[in-house]
PDB file of C-alpha atoms in Angstrom:
ATOM      1  CA  ASP X   1      62.349  22.714 -14.167  1.00  0.00           C
ATOM      2  CA  VAL X   2      59.487  23.965 -16.241  1.00  0.00           C
ATOM      3  CA  LYS X   3      59.149  27.669 -16.059  1.00  0.00           C
ATOM      4  CA  VAL X   4      56.031  29.631 -16.905  1.00  0.00           C
ATOM      5  CA  THR X   5      56.468  33.378 -16.799  1.00  0.00           C
ATOM      6  CA  GLN X   6      53.899  36.125 -17.006  1.00  0.00           C
ATOM      7  CA  SER X   7      54.742  39.602 -18.213  1.00  0.00           C
ATOM      8  CA  SER X   8      53.562  41.485 -15.133  1.00  0.00           C
ATOM      9  CA  ARG X   9      52.789  40.654 -11.512  1.00  0.00           C
ATOM     10  CA  TYR X  10      50.607  43.725 -11.075  1.00  0.00           C
ATOM     11  CA  LEU X  11      48.796  45.819 -13.652  1.00  0.00           C
ATOM     12  CA  VAL X  12      46.461  48.790 -13.336  1.00  0.00           C
ATOM     13  CA  LYS X  13      44.382  49.858 -16.318  1.00  0.00           C
ATOM     14  CA  ARG X  14      41.453  52.143 -17.002  1.00  0.00           C
ATOM     15  CA  THR X  15      38.018  51.148 -18.229  1.00  0.00           C
ATOM     16  CA  GLY X  16      37.957  50.857 -22.005  1.00  0.00           C
ATOM     17  CA  GLU X  17      41.680  50.279 -22.421  1.00  0.00           C
ATOM     18  CA  LYS X  18      42.993  47.358 -24.464  1.00  0.00           C
ATOM     19  CA  VAL X  19      45.023  45.070 -22.223  1.00  0.00           C
ATOM     20  CA  PHE X  20      47.564  42.430 -23.199  1.00  0.00           C
ATOM     21  CA  LEU X  21      48.671  39.744 -20.759  1.00  0.00           C
ATOM     22  CA  GLU X  22      51.615  37.718 -21.966  1.00  0.00           C
ATOM     23  CA  CYS X  23      52.641  34.216 -20.955  1.00  0.00           C
ATOM     24  CA  VAL X  24      55.765  32.312 -21.961  1.00  0.00           C
ATOM     25  CA  GLN X  25      56.743  28.706 -21.209  1.00  0.00           C
ATOM     26  CA  ASP X  26      60.172  27.250 -21.797  1.00  0.00           C
ATOM     27  CA  MET X  27      59.531  23.490 -22.004  1.00  0.00           C
ATOM     28  CA  ASP X  28      58.034  23.060 -25.472  1.00  0.00           C
ATOM     29  CA  HIS X  29      54.579  22.265 -24.056  1.00  0.00           C
ATOM     30  CA  GLU X  30      51.727  21.825 -26.498  1.00  0.00           C
ATOM     31  CA  ASN X  31      48.922  23.055 -24.271  1.00  0.00           C
ATOM     32  CA  MET X  32      48.569  26.493 -22.750  1.00  0.00           C
ATOM     33  CA  PHE X  33      45.762  27.885 -20.613  1.00  0.00           C
ATOM     34  CA  TRP X  34      44.437  31.150 -19.237  1.00  0.00           C
ATOM     35  CA  TYR X  35      42.428  31.186 -15.997  1.00  0.00           C
ATOM     36  CA  ARG X  36      41.035  33.890 -13.808  1.00  0.00           C
ATOM     37  CA  GLN X  37      40.883  33.440 -10.078  1.00  0.00           C
ATOM     38  CA  ASP X  38      38.371  35.235  -7.869  1.00  0.00           C
ATOM     39  CA  PRO X  39      37.621  34.816  -4.170  1.00  0.00           C
ATOM     40  CA  GLY X  40      35.045  32.109  -3.598  1.00  0.00           C
ATOM     41  CA  LEU X  41      34.991  31.091  -7.258  1.00  0.00           C
ATOM     42  CA  GLY X  42      38.296  29.263  -7.558  1.00  0.00           C
ATOM     43  CA  LEU X  43      39.949  29.085 -10.959  1.00  0.00           C
ATOM     44  CA  ARG X  44      37.819  29.455 -14.053  1.00  0.00           C
ATOM     45  CA  LEU X  45      39.098  28.594 -17.501  1.00  0.00           C
ATOM     46  CA  ILE X  46      38.932  31.444 -20.001  1.00  0.00           C
ATOM     47  CA  TYR X  47      40.633  29.951 -23.060  1.00  0.00           C
ATOM     48  CA  PHE X  48      43.087  27.239 -23.860  1.00  0.00           C
ATOM     49  CA  SER X  49      45.243  26.310 -26.829  1.00  0.00           C
ATOM     50  CA  TYR X  50      46.519  22.895 -27.840  1.00  0.00           C
ATOM     51  CA  ASP X  51      48.683  24.057 -30.741  1.00  0.00           C
ATOM     52  CA  VAL X  52      49.984  27.151 -32.467  1.00  0.00           C
ATOM     53  CA  LYS X  53      47.140  29.259 -33.869  1.00  0.00           C
ATOM     54  CA  MET X  54      44.576  26.929 -32.267  1.00  0.00           C
ATOM     55  CA  LYS X  55      42.285  28.033 -29.466  1.00  0.00           C
ATOM     56  CA  GLU X  56      39.287  26.712 -27.594  1.00  0.00           C
ATOM     57  CA  LYS X  57      36.827  28.578 -25.383  1.00  0.00           C
ATOM     58  CA  GLY X  58      36.697  27.700 -21.736  1.00  0.00           C
ATOM     59  CA  ASP X  59      33.969  28.444 -19.230  1.00  0.00           C
ATOM     60  CA  ILE X  60      34.095  32.243 -19.381  1.00  0.00           C
ATOM     61  CA  PRO X  61      35.462  33.515 -22.716  1.00  0.00           C
ATOM     62  CA  GLU X  62      33.209  36.556 -22.985  1.00  0.00           C
ATOM     63  CA  GLY X  63      35.150  39.808 -23.078  1.00  0.00           C
ATOM     64  CA  TYR X  64      38.445  38.055 -23.807  1.00  0.00           C
ATOM     65  CA  SER X  65      40.391  36.869 -26.817  1.00  0.00           C
ATOM     66  CA  VAL X  66      43.680  35.004 -27.144  1.00  0.00           C
ATOM     67  CA  SER X  67      46.568  34.686 -29.529  1.00  0.00           C
ATOM     68  CA  ARG X  68      49.103  31.934 -29.978  1.00  0.00           C
ATOM     69  CA  GLU X  69      51.474  32.743 -32.821  1.00  0.00           C
ATOM     70  CA  LYS X  70      54.409  30.808 -31.364  1.00  0.00           C
ATOM     71  CA  LYS X  71      54.381  27.586 -29.386  1.00  0.00           C
ATOM     72  CA  GLU X  72      55.968  29.094 -26.306  1.00  0.00           C
ATOM     73  CA  ARG X  73      53.790  32.198 -26.061  1.00  0.00           C
ATOM     74  CA  PHE X  74      50.089  32.572 -25.265  1.00  0.00           C
ATOM     75  CA  SER X  75      48.555  36.009 -24.968  1.00  0.00           C
ATOM     76  CA  LEU X  76      45.296  37.014 -23.324  1.00  0.00           C
ATOM     77  CA  ILE X  77      43.655  40.152 -24.678  1.00  0.00           C
ATOM     78  CA  LEU X  78      40.993  42.273 -23.076  1.00  0.00           C
ATOM     79  CA  GLU X  79      39.687  44.306 -26.011  1.00  0.00           C
ATOM     80  CA  SER X  80      37.990  46.897 -23.811  1.00  0.00           C
ATOM     81  CA  ALA X  81      38.718  46.406 -20.139  1.00  0.00           C
ATOM     82  CA  SER X  82      35.859  46.673 -17.672  1.00  0.00           C
ATOM     83  CA  THR X  83      35.827  46.856 -13.886  1.00  0.00           C
ATOM     84  CA  ASN X  84      34.369  43.330 -13.621  1.00  0.00           C
ATOM     85  CA  GLN X  85      37.555  42.031 -15.202  1.00  0.00           C
ATOM     86  CA  THR X  86      39.534  43.043 -12.146  1.00  0.00           C
ATOM     87  CA  SER X  87      40.984  39.719 -11.061  1.00  0.00           C
ATOM     88  CA  MET X  88      44.027  37.485 -10.725  1.00  0.00           C
ATOM     89  CA  TYR X  89      44.962  35.960 -14.079  1.00  0.00           C
ATOM     90  CA  LEU X  90      46.905  32.727 -14.155  1.00  0.00           C
ATOM     91  CA  CYS X  91      48.598  31.145 -17.144  1.00  0.00           C
ATOM     92  CA  ALA X  92      49.488  27.450 -17.281  1.00  0.00           C
ATOM     93  CA  SER X  93      51.010  24.952 -19.678  1.00  0.00           C
ATOM     94  CA  SER X  94      51.023  21.173 -20.000  1.00  0.00           C
ATOM     95  CA  LEU X  95      52.916  18.706 -22.120  1.00  0.00           C
ATOM     96  CA  SER X  96      50.419  17.147 -24.478  1.00  0.00           C
ATOM     97  CA  THR X  97      46.825  16.249 -25.120  1.00  0.00           C
ATOM     98  CA  SER X  98      47.255  12.486 -24.770  1.00  0.00           C
ATOM     99  CA  GLY X  99      45.667  11.598 -21.504  1.00  0.00           C
ATOM    100  CA  TYR X 100      45.827  14.452 -19.061  1.00  0.00           C
ATOM    101  CA  ASN X 101      49.101  16.003 -18.053  1.00  0.00           C
ATOM    102  CA  GLU X 102      50.166  18.082 -15.067  1.00  0.00           C
ATOM    103  CA  GLN X 103      49.682  21.793 -15.551  1.00  0.00           C
ATOM    104  CA  PHE X 104      52.479  24.157 -14.612  1.00  0.00           C
ATOM    105  CA  PHE X 105      51.325  27.580 -13.524  1.00  0.00           C
ATOM    106  CA  GLY X 106      52.882  30.995 -13.719  1.00  0.00           C
ATOM    107  CA  PRO X 107      52.907  33.323 -10.686  1.00  0.00           C
ATOM    108  CA  GLY X 108      49.844  35.227 -11.844  1.00  0.00           C
ATOM    109  CA  THR X 109      49.051  38.791 -12.873  1.00  0.00           C
ATOM    110  CA  ARG X 110      46.826  40.813 -10.591  1.00  0.00           C
ATOM    111  CA  LEU X 111      44.886  43.154 -12.861  1.00  0.00           C
ATOM    112  CA  THR X 112      42.962  46.109 -11.508  1.00  0.00           C
ATOM    113  CA  VAL X 113      40.624  47.968 -13.856  1.00  0.00           C
ATOM    114  CA  LEU X 114      39.633  51.420 -12.606  1.00  0.00           C
TER     115      LEU X 114
ATOM    116  CA  LEU B   1      26.629  19.949 -16.521  1.00  0.00           C
ATOM    117  CA  ALA B   2      30.117  19.102 -15.278  1.00  0.00           C
ATOM    118  CA  LYS B   3      30.553  20.409 -11.753  1.00  0.00           C
ATOM    119  CA  THR B   4      33.332  19.977  -9.235  1.00  0.00           C
ATOM    120  CA  THR B   5      32.652  20.843  -5.589  1.00  0.00           C
ATOM    121  CA  GLN B   6      34.717  20.751  -2.415  1.00  0.00           C
ATOM    122  CA  PRO B   7      34.439  22.178   1.137  1.00  0.00           C
ATOM    123  CA  ILE B   8      35.325  25.831   1.499  1.00  0.00           C
ATOM    124  CA  SER B   9      37.597  25.405   4.499  1.00  0.00           C
ATOM    125  CA  MET B  10      39.035  22.931   6.991  1.00  0.00           C
ATOM    126  CA  ASP B  11      41.044  23.225  10.191  1.00  0.00           C
ATOM    127  CA  SER B  12      43.561  20.721  11.483  1.00  0.00           C
ATOM    128  CA  TYR B  13      46.448  20.406  13.927  1.00  0.00           C
ATOM    129  CA  GLU B  14      50.053  19.563  13.280  1.00  0.00           C
ATOM    130  CA  GLY B  15      50.689  15.834  13.012  1.00  0.00           C
ATOM    131  CA  GLN B  16      47.127  14.929  12.076  1.00  0.00           C
ATOM    132  CA  GLU B  17      45.971  13.306   8.865  1.00  0.00           C
ATOM    133  CA  VAL B  18      43.776  15.536   6.710  1.00  0.00           C
ATOM    134  CA  ASN B  19      41.251  14.266   4.199  1.00  0.00           C
ATOM    135  CA  ILE B  20      39.701  16.649   1.677  1.00  0.00           C
ATOM    136  CA  THR B  21      36.879  15.336  -0.474  1.00  0.00           C
ATOM    137  CA  CYS B  22      35.915  16.515  -3.935  1.00  0.00           C
ATOM    138  CA  SER B  23      32.588  15.713  -5.594  1.00  0.00           C
ATOM    139  CA  HIS B  24      32.488  15.439  -9.370  1.00  0.00           C
ATOM    140  CA  ASN B  25      29.243  14.512 -11.073  1.00  0.00           C
ATOM    141  CA  ASN B  26      29.103  13.254 -14.666  1.00  0.00           C
ATOM    142  CA  ILE B  27      32.657  12.046 -14.560  1.00  0.00           C
ATOM    143  CA  ALA B  28      33.402   9.615 -17.360  1.00  0.00           C
ATOM    144  CA  THR B  29      35.572   6.544 -17.295  1.00  0.00           C
ATOM    145  CA  ASN B  30      38.552   8.275 -18.875  1.00  0.00           C
ATOM    146  CA  ASP B  31      38.477  11.494 -16.829  1.00  0.00           C
ATOM    147  CA  TYR B  32      41.442  12.213 -14.550  1.00  0.00           C
ATOM    148  CA  ILE B  33      41.276  13.831 -11.124  1.00  0.00           C
ATOM    149  CA  THR B  34      44.140  16.107 -10.138  1.00  0.00           C
ATOM    150  CA  TRP B  35      44.876  18.037  -6.954  1.00  0.00           C
ATOM    151  CA  TYR B  36      46.827  21.276  -6.679  1.00  0.00           C
ATOM    152  CA  GLN B  37      48.167  23.270  -3.751  1.00  0.00           C
ATOM    153  CA  GLN B  38      48.334  27.043  -3.764  1.00  0.00           C
ATOM    154  CA  PHE B  39      50.146  29.401  -1.406  1.00  0.00           C
ATOM    155  CA  PRO B  40      49.442  33.145  -1.327  1.00  0.00           C
ATOM    156  CA  SER B  41      50.932  35.104  -4.241  1.00  0.00           C
ATOM    157  CA  GLN B  42      51.876  31.915  -6.102  1.00  0.00           C
ATOM    158  CA  GLY B  43      50.345  29.858  -8.871  1.00  0.00           C
ATOM    159  CA  PRO B  44      48.905  26.429  -8.006  1.00  0.00           C
ATOM    160  CA  ARG B  45      51.337  23.550  -7.777  1.00  0.00           C
ATOM    161  CA  PHE B  46      50.628  19.925  -8.726  1.00  0.00           C
ATOM    162  CA  ILE B  47      50.271  17.471  -5.829  1.00  0.00           C
ATOM    163  CA  ILE B  48      48.830  14.248  -7.203  1.00  0.00           C
ATOM    164  CA  GLN B  49      46.768  12.837 -10.057  1.00  0.00           C
ATOM    165  CA  GLY B  50      44.610   9.734 -10.284  1.00  0.00           C
ATOM    166  CA  TYR B  51      42.255   7.831 -12.497  1.00  0.00           C
ATOM    167  CA  LYS B  52      40.824   5.111 -10.253  1.00  0.00           C
ATOM    168  CA  THR B  53      41.300   3.316  -6.908  1.00  0.00           C
ATOM    169  CA  LYS B  54      44.346   4.659  -5.066  1.00  0.00           C
ATOM    170  CA  VAL B  55      47.452   6.613  -5.944  1.00  0.00           C
ATOM    171  CA  THR B  56      50.225   7.483  -3.498  1.00  0.00           C
ATOM    172  CA  ASN B  57      53.307   9.644  -3.814  1.00  0.00           C
ATOM    173  CA  GLU B  58      55.779  11.128  -1.375  1.00  0.00           C
ATOM    174  CA  VAL B  59      53.418  13.876  -0.189  1.00  0.00           C
ATOM    175  CA  ALA B  60      49.843  12.603  -0.502  1.00  0.00           C
ATOM    176  CA  SER B  61      47.410   9.847  -1.384  1.00  0.00           C
ATOM    177  CA  LEU B  62      44.387  10.035  -3.625  1.00  0.00           C
ATOM    178  CA  PHE B  63      41.455   7.703  -3.117  1.00  0.00           C
ATOM    179  CA  ILE B  64      38.859   7.243  -5.848  1.00  0.00           C
ATOM    180  CA  PRO B  65      35.919   4.907  -5.097  1.00  0.00           C
ATOM    181  CA  ALA B  66      34.444   2.593  -7.687  1.00  0.00           C
ATOM    182  CA  ASP B  67      31.602   4.941  -8.673  1.00  0.00           C
ATOM    183  CA  ARG B  68      34.131   7.770  -9.177  1.00  0.00           C
ATOM    184  CA  LYS B  69      31.617  10.432  -8.151  1.00  0.00           C
ATOM    185  CA  SER B  70      33.983  11.696  -5.507  1.00  0.00           C
ATOM    186  CA  SER B  71      37.642  11.538  -4.599  1.00  0.00           C
ATOM    187  CA  THR B  72      39.622  12.198  -1.437  1.00  0.00           C
ATOM    188  CA  LEU B  73      42.989  13.843  -1.065  1.00  0.00           C
ATOM    189  CA  SER B  74      44.761  12.547   2.028  1.00  0.00           C
ATOM    190  CA  LEU B  75      47.657  14.469   3.582  1.00  0.00           C
ATOM    191  CA  PRO B  76      49.455  12.430   6.249  1.00  0.00           C
ATOM    192  CA  ARG B  77      50.802  14.181   9.355  1.00  0.00           C
ATOM    193  CA  VAL B  78      50.313  17.771   8.248  1.00  0.00           C
ATOM    194  CA  SER B  79      52.626  20.549   9.353  1.00  0.00           C
ATOM    195  CA  LEU B  80      52.168  24.319   9.570  1.00  0.00           C
ATOM    196  CA  SER B  81      53.658  24.654   6.090  1.00  0.00           C
ATOM    197  CA  ASP B  82      50.736  22.674   4.641  1.00  0.00           C
ATOM    198  CA  THR B  83      48.470  25.647   5.339  1.00  0.00           C
ATOM    199  CA  ALA B  84      47.295  26.509   1.829  1.00  0.00           C
ATOM    200  CA  VAL B  85      44.343  26.309  -0.540  1.00  0.00           C
ATOM    201  CA  TYR B  86      43.821  22.928  -2.184  1.00  0.00           C
ATOM    202  CA  TYR B  87      42.071  22.618  -5.528  1.00  0.00           C
ATOM    203  CA  CYS B  88      40.529  19.589  -7.166  1.00  0.00           C
ATOM    204  CA  LEU B  89      40.602  19.572 -10.984  1.00  0.00           C
ATOM    205  CA  VAL B  90      38.644  17.248 -13.197  1.00  0.00           C
ATOM    206  CA  ALA B  91      39.244  16.946 -16.914  1.00  0.00           C
ATOM    207  CA  TYR B  92      35.807  16.099 -18.296  1.00  0.00           C
ATOM    208  CA  TYR B  93      36.747  14.513 -21.606  1.00  0.00           C
ATOM    209  CA  ASN B  94      33.183  13.634 -22.438  1.00  0.00           C
ATOM    210  CA  ALA B  95      32.261  17.311 -22.098  1.00  0.00           C
ATOM    211  CA  GLY B  96      34.718  18.434 -24.743  1.00  0.00           C
ATOM    212  CA  ASN B  97      37.902  18.348 -22.695  1.00  0.00           C
ATOM    213  CA  MET B  98      36.447  20.819 -20.227  1.00  0.00           C
ATOM    214  CA  LEU B  99      38.794  21.398 -17.320  1.00  0.00           C
ATOM    215  CA  THR B 100      36.799  22.236 -14.213  1.00  0.00           C
ATOM    216  CA  PHE B 101      38.384  23.290 -10.937  1.00  0.00           C
ATOM    217  CA  GLY B 102      36.574  23.065  -7.659  1.00  0.00           C
ATOM    218  CA  GLY B 103      36.222  26.247  -5.662  1.00  0.00           C
ATOM    219  CA  GLY B 104      39.185  25.377  -3.459  1.00  0.00           C
ATOM    220  CA  THR B 105      39.491  24.253   0.170  1.00  0.00           C
ATOM    221  CA  ARG B 106      41.371  26.549   2.516  1.00  0.00           C
ATOM    222  CA  LEU B 107      43.271  24.331   4.962  1.00  0.00           C
ATOM    223  CA  MET B 108      44.474  25.913   8.173  1.00  0.00           C
ATOM    224  CA  VAL B 109      46.967  23.859  10.175  1.00  0.00           C
ATOM    225  CA  LYS B 110      47.297  24.957  13.786  1.00  0.00           C
ATOM    226  CA  PRO B 111      50.157  24.240  16.187  1.00  0.00           C
TER     227      PRO B 111
END
């Protein structure tokens, strides 16, 4: 089974802190994604990556950056956390870019910014 | 603008068939429609994916009419364990591979 793991289930940070959310997948998937999930808004795509060192902006990239130095790892970075970034963050991966492939999601990280 | 919309919530009873519709404007001929199920404290899980007409697997069916402006997830004979949030996802290839989730439909199955 594909496994997508996220570094923390719960995280509490202070306003202005730099925050790293880590995601690792173990099935050699090309694509990786970061979403945030908020009540009433569903899942919104922040960034995605279709290859090592490649990244594409999603719907809401402002205030975030990403890093993909290795194929299996995709990091989401909040350079200076703000209270409006309190949310559930979900990482996902999929096999390839040919056609559209099923995304496999991690369990999520609930981030609270105080 | 690519937009994916679905009802906020639905109620059903055990044993009934449930149909959840998703509207997706500006969908192009090569865009896929995918449905996910999410339980509390878990990430979404793939249910079914389709491109046109009808797709069926062991848990659901997906109906996509000819104009492809909407699609319907059909869950046959739901049980209490089908209580979850269901998300429609459209990959809008003509909008730069933009992946757009609907807002989610909270399905409550009652005994």
